[in-house]
Coordinates of C-alpha atoms and ligand atoms in Angstrom, one line a residue:
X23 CA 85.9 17.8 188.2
X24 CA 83.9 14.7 189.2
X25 CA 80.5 15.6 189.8
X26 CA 79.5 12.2 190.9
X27 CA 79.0 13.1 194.6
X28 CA 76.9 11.6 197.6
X29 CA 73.9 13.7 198.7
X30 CA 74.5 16.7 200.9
X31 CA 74.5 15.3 204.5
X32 CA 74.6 11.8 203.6
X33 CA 77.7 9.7 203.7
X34 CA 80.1 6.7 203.2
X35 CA 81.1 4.5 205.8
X36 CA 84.1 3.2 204.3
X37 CA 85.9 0.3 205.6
X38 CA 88.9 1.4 207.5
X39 CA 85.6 3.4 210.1
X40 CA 83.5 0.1 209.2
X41 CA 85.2 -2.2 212.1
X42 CA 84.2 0.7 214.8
X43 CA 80.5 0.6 213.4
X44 CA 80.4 -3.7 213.9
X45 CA 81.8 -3.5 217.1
X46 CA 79.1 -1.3 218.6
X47 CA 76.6 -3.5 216.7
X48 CA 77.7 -6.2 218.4
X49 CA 77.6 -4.8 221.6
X50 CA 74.3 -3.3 221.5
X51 CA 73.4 -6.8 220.0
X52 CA 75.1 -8.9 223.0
X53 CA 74.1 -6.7 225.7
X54 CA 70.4 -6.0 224.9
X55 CA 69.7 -9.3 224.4
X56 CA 70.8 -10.0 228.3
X57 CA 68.3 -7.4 229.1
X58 CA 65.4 -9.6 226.7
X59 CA 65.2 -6.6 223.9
X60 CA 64.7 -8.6 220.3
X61 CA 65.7 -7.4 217.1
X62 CA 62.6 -5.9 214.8
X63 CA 63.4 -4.6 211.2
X64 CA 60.5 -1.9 209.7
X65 CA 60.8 -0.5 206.1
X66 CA 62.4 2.7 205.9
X67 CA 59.3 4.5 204.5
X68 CA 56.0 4.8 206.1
X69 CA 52.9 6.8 205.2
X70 CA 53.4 10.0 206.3
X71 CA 50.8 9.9 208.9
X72 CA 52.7 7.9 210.8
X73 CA 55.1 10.7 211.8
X74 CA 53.1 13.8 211.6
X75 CA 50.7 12.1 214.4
X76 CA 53.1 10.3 216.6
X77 CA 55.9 13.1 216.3
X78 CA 53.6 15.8 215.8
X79 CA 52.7 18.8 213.3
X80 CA 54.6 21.7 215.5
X81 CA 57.7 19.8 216.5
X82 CA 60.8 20.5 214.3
X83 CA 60.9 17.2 212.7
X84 CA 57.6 17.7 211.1
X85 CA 57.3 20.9 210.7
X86 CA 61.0 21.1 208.4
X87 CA 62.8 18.0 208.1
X88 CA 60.6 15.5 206.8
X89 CA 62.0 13.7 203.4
X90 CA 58.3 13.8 202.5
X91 CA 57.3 12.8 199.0
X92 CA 54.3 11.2 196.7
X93 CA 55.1 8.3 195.2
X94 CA 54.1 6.8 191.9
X95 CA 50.2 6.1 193.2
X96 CA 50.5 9.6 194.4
X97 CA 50.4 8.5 198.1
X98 CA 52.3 10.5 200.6
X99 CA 55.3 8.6 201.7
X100 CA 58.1 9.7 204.5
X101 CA 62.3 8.8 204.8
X102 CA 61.3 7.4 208.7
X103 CA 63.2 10.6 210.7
X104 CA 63.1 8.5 213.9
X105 CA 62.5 4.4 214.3
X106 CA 59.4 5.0 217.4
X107 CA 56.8 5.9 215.4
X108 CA 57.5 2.9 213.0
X109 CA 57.8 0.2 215.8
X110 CA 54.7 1.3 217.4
X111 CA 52.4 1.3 214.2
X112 CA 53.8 -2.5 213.3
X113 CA 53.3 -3.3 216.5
X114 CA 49.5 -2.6 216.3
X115 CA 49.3 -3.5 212.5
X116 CA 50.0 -7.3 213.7
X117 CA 48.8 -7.3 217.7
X118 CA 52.3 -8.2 219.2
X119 CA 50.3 -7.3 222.2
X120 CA 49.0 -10.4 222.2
X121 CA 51.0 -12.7 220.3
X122 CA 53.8 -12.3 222.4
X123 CA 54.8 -12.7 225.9
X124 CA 54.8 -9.1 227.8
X125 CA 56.6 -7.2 228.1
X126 CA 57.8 -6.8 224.7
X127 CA 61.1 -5.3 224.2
X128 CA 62.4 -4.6 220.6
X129 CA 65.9 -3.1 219.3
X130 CA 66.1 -1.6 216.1
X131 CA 69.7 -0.2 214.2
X132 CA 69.4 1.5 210.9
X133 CA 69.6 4.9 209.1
X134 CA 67.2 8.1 210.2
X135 CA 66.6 10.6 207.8
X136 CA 66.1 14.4 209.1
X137 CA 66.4 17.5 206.1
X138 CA 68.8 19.5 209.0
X139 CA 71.3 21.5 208.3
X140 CA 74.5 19.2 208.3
X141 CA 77.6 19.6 210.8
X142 CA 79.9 17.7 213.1
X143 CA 77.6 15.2 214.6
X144 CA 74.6 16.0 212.6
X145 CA 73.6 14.4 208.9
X146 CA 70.6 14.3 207.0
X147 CA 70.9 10.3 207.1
X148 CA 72.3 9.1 209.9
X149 CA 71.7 6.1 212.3
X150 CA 70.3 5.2 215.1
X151 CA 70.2 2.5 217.7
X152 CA 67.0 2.3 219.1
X153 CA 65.0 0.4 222.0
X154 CA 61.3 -0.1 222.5
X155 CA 59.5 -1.8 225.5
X156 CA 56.2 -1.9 226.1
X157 CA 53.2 -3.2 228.7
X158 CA 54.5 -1.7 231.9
X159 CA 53.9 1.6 233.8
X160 CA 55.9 0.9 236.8
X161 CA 59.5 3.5 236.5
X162 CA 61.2 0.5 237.1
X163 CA 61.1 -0.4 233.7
X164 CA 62.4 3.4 232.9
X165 CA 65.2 3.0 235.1
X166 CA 66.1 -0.5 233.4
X167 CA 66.2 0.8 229.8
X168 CA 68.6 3.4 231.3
X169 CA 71.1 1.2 233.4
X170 CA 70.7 -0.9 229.9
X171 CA 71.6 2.0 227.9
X172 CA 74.1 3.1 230.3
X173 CA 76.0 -0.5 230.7
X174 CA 76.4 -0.6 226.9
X175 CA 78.1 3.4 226.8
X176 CA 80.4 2.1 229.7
X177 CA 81.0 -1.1 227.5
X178 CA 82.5 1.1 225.1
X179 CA 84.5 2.9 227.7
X180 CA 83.1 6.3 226.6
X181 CA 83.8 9.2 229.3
X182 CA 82.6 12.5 230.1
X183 CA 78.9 11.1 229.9
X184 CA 75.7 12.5 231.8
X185 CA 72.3 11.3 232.7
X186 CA 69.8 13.8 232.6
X187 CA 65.6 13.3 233.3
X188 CA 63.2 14.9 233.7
X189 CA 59.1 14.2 233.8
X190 CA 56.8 16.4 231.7
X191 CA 53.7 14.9 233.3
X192 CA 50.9 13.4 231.7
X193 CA 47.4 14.5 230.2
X194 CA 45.8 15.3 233.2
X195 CA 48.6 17.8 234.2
X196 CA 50.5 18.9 231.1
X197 CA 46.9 21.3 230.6
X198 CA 47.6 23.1 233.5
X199 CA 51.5 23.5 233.0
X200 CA 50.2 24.6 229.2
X201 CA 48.4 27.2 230.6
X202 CA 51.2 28.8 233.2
X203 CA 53.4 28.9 229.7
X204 CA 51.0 30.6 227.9
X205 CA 50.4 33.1 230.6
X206 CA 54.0 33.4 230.9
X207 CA 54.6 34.0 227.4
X208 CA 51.9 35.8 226.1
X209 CA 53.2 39.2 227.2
X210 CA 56.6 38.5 226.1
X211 CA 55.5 36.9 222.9
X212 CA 56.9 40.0 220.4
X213 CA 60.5 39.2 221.9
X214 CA 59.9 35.6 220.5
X215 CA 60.8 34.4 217.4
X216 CA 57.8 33.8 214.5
X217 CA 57.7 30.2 214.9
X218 CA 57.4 30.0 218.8
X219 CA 54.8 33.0 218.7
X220 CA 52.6 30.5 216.3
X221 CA 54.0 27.6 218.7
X222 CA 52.3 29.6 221.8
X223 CA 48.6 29.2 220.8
X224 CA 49.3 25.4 219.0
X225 CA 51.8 23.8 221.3
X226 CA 53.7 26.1 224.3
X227 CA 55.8 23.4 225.4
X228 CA 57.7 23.7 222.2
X229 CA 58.6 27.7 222.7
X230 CA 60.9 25.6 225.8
X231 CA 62.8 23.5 223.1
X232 CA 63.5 26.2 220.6
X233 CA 67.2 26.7 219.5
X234 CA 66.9 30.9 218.5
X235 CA 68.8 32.6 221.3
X236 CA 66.6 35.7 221.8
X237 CA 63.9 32.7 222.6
X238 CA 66.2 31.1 225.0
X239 CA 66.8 34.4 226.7
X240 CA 63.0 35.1 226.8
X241 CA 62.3 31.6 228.7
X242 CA 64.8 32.1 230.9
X243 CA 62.5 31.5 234.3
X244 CA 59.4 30.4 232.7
X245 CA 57.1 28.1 235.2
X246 CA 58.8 24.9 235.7
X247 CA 57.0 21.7 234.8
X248 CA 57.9 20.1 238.1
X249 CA 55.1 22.8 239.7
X250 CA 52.4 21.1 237.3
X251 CA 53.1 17.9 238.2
X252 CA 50.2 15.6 239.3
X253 CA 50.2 13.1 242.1
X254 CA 50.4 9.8 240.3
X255 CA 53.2 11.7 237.9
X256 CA 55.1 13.1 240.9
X257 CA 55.2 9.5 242.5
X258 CA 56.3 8.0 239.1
X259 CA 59.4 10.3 238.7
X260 CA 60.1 9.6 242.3
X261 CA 59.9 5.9 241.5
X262 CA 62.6 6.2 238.9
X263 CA 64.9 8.7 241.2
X264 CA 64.8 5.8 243.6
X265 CA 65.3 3.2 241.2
X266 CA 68.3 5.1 239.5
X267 CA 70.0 5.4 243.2
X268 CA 69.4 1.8 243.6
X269 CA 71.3 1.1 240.6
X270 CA 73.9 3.7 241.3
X271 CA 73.5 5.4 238.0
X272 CA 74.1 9.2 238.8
X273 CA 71.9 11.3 237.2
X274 CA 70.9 15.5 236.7
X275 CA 67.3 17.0 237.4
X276 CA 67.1 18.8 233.9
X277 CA 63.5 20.6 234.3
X278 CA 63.8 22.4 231.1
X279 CA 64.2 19.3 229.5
X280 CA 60.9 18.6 227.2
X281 CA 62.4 16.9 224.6
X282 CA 61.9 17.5 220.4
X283 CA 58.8 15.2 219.9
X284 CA 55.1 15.2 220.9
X285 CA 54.2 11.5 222.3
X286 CA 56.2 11.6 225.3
X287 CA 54.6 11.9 228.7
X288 CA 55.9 11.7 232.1
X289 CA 59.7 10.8 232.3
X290 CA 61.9 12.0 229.1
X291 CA 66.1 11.7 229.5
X292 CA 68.8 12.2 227.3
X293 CA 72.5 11.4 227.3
X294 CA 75.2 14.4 226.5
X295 CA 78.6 14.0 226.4
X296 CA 81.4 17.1 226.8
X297 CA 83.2 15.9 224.3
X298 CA 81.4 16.6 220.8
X299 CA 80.8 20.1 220.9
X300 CA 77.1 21.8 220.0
X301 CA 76.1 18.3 219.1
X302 CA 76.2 17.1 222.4
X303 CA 73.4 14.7 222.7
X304 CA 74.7 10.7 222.6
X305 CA 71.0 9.1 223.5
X306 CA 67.8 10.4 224.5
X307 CA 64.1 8.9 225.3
X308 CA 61.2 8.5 227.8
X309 CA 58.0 7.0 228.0
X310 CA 55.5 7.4 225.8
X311 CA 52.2 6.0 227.6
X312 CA 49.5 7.3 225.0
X313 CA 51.3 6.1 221.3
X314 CA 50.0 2.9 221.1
X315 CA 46.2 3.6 221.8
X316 CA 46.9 6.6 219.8
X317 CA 48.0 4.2 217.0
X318 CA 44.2 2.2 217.2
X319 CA 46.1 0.0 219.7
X320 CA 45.3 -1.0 223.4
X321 CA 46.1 0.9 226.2
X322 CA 50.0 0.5 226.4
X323 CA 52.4 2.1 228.2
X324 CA 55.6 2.6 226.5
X325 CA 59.5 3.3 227.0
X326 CA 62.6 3.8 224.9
X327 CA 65.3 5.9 223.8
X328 CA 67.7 6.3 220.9
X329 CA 71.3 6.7 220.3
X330 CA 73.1 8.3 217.4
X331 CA 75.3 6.0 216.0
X332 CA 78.0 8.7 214.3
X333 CA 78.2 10.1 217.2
X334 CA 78.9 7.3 219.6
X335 CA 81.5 6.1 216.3
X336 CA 83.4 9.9 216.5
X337 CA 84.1 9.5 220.7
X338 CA 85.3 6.2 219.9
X339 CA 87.5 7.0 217.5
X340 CA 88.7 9.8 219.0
X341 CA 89.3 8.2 222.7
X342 CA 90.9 5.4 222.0
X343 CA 93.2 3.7 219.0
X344 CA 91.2 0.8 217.7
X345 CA 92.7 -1.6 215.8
X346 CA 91.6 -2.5 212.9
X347 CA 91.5 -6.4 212.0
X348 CA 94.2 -8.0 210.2
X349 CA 94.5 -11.4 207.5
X350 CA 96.0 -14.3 209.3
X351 CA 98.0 -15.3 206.5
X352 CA 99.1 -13.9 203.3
X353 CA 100.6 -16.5 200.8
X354 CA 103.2 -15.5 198.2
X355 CA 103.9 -17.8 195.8
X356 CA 106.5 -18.1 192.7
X357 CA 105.3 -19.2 189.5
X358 CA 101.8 -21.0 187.7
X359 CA 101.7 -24.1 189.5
X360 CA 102.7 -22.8 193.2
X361 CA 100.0 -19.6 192.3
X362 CA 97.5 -22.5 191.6
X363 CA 98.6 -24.1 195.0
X364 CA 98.1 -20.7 196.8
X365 CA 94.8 -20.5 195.9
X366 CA 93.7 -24.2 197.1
X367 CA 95.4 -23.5 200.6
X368 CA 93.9 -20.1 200.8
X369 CA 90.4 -21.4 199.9
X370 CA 90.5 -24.4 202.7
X371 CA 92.1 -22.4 205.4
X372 CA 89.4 -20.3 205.0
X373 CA 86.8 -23.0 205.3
X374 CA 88.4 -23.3 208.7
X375 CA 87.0 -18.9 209.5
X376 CA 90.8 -18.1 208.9
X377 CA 91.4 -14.9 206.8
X378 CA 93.5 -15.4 204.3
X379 CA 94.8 -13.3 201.2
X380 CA 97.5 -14.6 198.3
X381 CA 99.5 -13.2 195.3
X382 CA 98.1 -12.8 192.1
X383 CA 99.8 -14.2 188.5
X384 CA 103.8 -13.6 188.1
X385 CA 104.4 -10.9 190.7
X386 CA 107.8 -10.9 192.1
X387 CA 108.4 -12.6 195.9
X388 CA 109.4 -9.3 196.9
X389 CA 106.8 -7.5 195.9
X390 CA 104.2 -10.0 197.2
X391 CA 106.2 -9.8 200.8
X392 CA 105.5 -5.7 200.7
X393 CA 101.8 -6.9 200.2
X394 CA 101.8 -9.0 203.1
X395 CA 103.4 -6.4 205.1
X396 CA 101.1 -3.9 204.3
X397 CA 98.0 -6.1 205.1
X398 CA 99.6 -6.2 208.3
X399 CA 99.3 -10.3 207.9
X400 CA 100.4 -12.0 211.1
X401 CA 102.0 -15.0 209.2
X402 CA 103.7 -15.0 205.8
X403 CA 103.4 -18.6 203.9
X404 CA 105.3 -19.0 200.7
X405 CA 105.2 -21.6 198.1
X406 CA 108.3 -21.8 195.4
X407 CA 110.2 -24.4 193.0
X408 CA 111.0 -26.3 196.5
X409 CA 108.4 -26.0 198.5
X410 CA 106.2 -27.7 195.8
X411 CA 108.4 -30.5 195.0
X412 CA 108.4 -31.3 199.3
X413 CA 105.5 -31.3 199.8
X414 CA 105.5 -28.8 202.6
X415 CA 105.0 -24.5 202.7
X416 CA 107.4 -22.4 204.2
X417 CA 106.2 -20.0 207.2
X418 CA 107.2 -16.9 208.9
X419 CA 106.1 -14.7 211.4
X420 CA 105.6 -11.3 210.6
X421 CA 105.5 -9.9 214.2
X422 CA 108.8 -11.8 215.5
X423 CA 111.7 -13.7 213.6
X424 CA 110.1 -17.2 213.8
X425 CA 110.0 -19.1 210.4
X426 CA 110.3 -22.5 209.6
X427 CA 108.2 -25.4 206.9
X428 CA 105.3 -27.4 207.1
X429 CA 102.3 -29.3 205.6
X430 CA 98.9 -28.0 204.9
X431 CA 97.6 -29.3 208.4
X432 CA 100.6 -27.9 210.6
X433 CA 99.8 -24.5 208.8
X434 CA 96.3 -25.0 209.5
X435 CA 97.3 -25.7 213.3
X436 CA 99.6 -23.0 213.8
X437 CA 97.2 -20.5 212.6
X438 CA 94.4 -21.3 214.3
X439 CA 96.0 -21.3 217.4
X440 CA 97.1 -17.7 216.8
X441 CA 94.0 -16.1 214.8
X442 CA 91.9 -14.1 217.0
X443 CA 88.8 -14.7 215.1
Ligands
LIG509 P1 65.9 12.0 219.1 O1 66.3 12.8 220.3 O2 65.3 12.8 218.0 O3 64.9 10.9 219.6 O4 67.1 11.3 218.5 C1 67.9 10.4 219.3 C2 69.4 10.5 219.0 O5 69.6 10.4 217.6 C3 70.0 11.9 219.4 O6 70.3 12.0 220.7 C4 71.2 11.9 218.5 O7 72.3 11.2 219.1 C5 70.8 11.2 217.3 N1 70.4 12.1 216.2 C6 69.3 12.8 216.0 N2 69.3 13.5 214.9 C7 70.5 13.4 214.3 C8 71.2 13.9 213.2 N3 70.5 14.7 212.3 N4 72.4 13.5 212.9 C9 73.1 12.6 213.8 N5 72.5 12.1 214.9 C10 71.2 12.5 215.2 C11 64.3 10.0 218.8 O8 64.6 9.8 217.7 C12 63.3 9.1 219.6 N6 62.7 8.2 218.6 C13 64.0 8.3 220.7 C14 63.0 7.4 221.4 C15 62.9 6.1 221.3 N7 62.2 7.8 222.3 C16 61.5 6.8 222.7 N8 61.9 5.7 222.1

């Protein structure tokens, strides 16, 4: 048995799934930068104190999932389980406040890693596509990032998608909506699980995200955050309703909705889908007004979300047939000197961005032709005793019955008028 295996939770992305990854690269790529987001690359590991601070010590992420390790100058280092916390420390650490033009929007794609328990739609690395903007308060910039987010999921032509917001206020009123929970909990707290009754005196709002069913039944018409909301929140998340309409985005009032992670305040949203099962949550964000002063920063509000990559790459998959990419040209050749000759047309039709593949040493025709047909190339070129001695290459199309001869340039004409790349 081959005990050579990837790490449980972690896996390949082999190349026949590869073209379904680039595609929604590219069209996060080619639609956020219409909306001015740039691309910013952080390292993978961070001190640790970047996440327990931003994300916080009772959320979930912290509290169990952390790949958190020393390294060798017995330092605490963390796997990044989300890309926020990283792209607001570097944006302090070298002042993009200032040094560039507000407001600053950054994209970020690259692997998350989160110790859960694996299943369909959740790994212990995955990725993420993530957004960040930052230097405005007014919901209009909430609303953008979503019709953003929501113009590259129609992009892709995923269905049976939902918006859902929500607003979990801000310092001045999350104390009083932490005090209703308490009050409401407290008496219920033995029906709760061991974690949440901890939760209740550190952090209530979390006894509203936790997954145990007996604590779901318990919070089952717990106070509402919308009763807590202040004035200058309340106006805020009406902002954002009225901005959404504008747009025509449809949306859901989720109030239950607080989200996994500490630094959000006011709005928080999320993206589910019907179609994947438990794992049902495609993107999810909000603003996070506090992070960046939090992070020895100035005072910066804050807004973004983040999509999971696998499972954007399962609905695609799933909806629709994609085709992979194909060679344009696969040239079979008989014998030494026509091989040679393969190669020296292969390598300058490629200089033109053709792709093209050729036979190897003293296969037989036949047996280079069942290659071509199973790279599904669209043309077939093929060099023998004759060709070489006329100067010319023999053609045919492998989707109709066309075939015919040429020279190196008509080879190089007809392709390139037929290659889709
Ligand atoms: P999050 O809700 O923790 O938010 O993750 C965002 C998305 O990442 C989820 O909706 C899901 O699609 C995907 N995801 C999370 N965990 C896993 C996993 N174990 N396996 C596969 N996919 C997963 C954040 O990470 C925030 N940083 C989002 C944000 C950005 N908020 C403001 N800016």
């Amino acid at each position: 048995m081959n005990s050579f295996k990837s790490v449980k939770g972690m896996q390949d992305i082999l190349p026949p799934d590869v073209h379904i990854w680039q595609r929604v690269e590219a069209a996060a790529r080619e639609i956020f930068s219409t909306f001015g987001f740039q691309e910013i690359r952080t390292p993978v590991l961070e001190y640790t104190g970047i996440f327990t601070r931003s994300i916080g010590d009772t959320s979930d992420i912290v509290e169990k999932e952390m790949y958190t390790f020393e390294d060798k100058g017995e330092r605490s280092v963390t796997m990044r389980p989300e890309g926020t916390a990283s792209v607001v420390r570097s944006y302090v650490q070298h002042n993009l406040s200032h040094s560039l033009v507000p407001p600053q929007k950054f994209f970020y794609i690259g692997p998350m890693f989160r110790y859960e328990r694996p299943q369909k739609g959740r790994l212990r690395q995955f990725h993420q596509i993530g957004v960040e903007a930052f230097g405005v308060h007014e919901p209009e910039m909430d609303a953008e990032v979503i019709a953003m987010l929501m113009r590259f999921l129609e992009s892709l032509e995923l269905g049976g998608l939902s918006l859902e917001i929500n607003s979990i206020g801000c310092p001045d009123c999350r104390p009083s909506f932490r005090e209703a929970l308490v009050e409401f909990f407290r008496p219920r707290a033995g029906e709760l699980c061991p974690d949440c009754v901890r939760r209740l005196e550190q952090n209530p709002l979390r006894v509203l995200d936790c997954k145990v069913p007996r604590c779901r039944e318990v919070r089952q018409g717990a106070p509402k955050v919308s009763g807590s909301l202040c004035e200058r929140c309340v106006s805020h998340y009406d902002g954002l309703k009225g901005s959404l309409d504008r747009l025509s985005i449809g949306f859901k009032e989720t109030p239950e909705m607080v989200r996994g992670l500490d630094y959000y305040t006011r709005t928080t949203f999320e993206v589910t889908t019907t179609e994947l099962g438990a794992q049902n949550a495609v993107a999810a964000g909000g603003r996070y007004d506090r992070l960046v002063s939090e992070f020895g920063g100035p005072d910066t509000p804050a807004f973004g979300f983040a999509l999971g990559m696998e499972r954007i790459v399962t609905l695609i998959s799933e909806s629709t047939s994609v085709e992979a990419s194909r060679p344009d040209a696969y040239i079979a050749s008989i014998g030494k000197e026509a091989s040679a000759e393969a190669l020296a047309l292969a390598v300058s039709l490629r200089r033109n961005g053709l792709w093209v593949e050729h036979g190897y040493g003293a296969s037989s025709l036949k047996s280079q032709m069942r290659k071509a047909d199973k790279f599904r190339a669209r043309y077939a070129v093929i060099i023998g005793e004759d060709e070489l001695r006329d100067g010319v290459f023999s053609w045919k199309d492998m989707d109709g019955e066309a075939s015919g001869r040429l020279d190196a340039k008509g080879i190089m004409d007809m392709l390139g008028n037929t290659s889709d790349g």
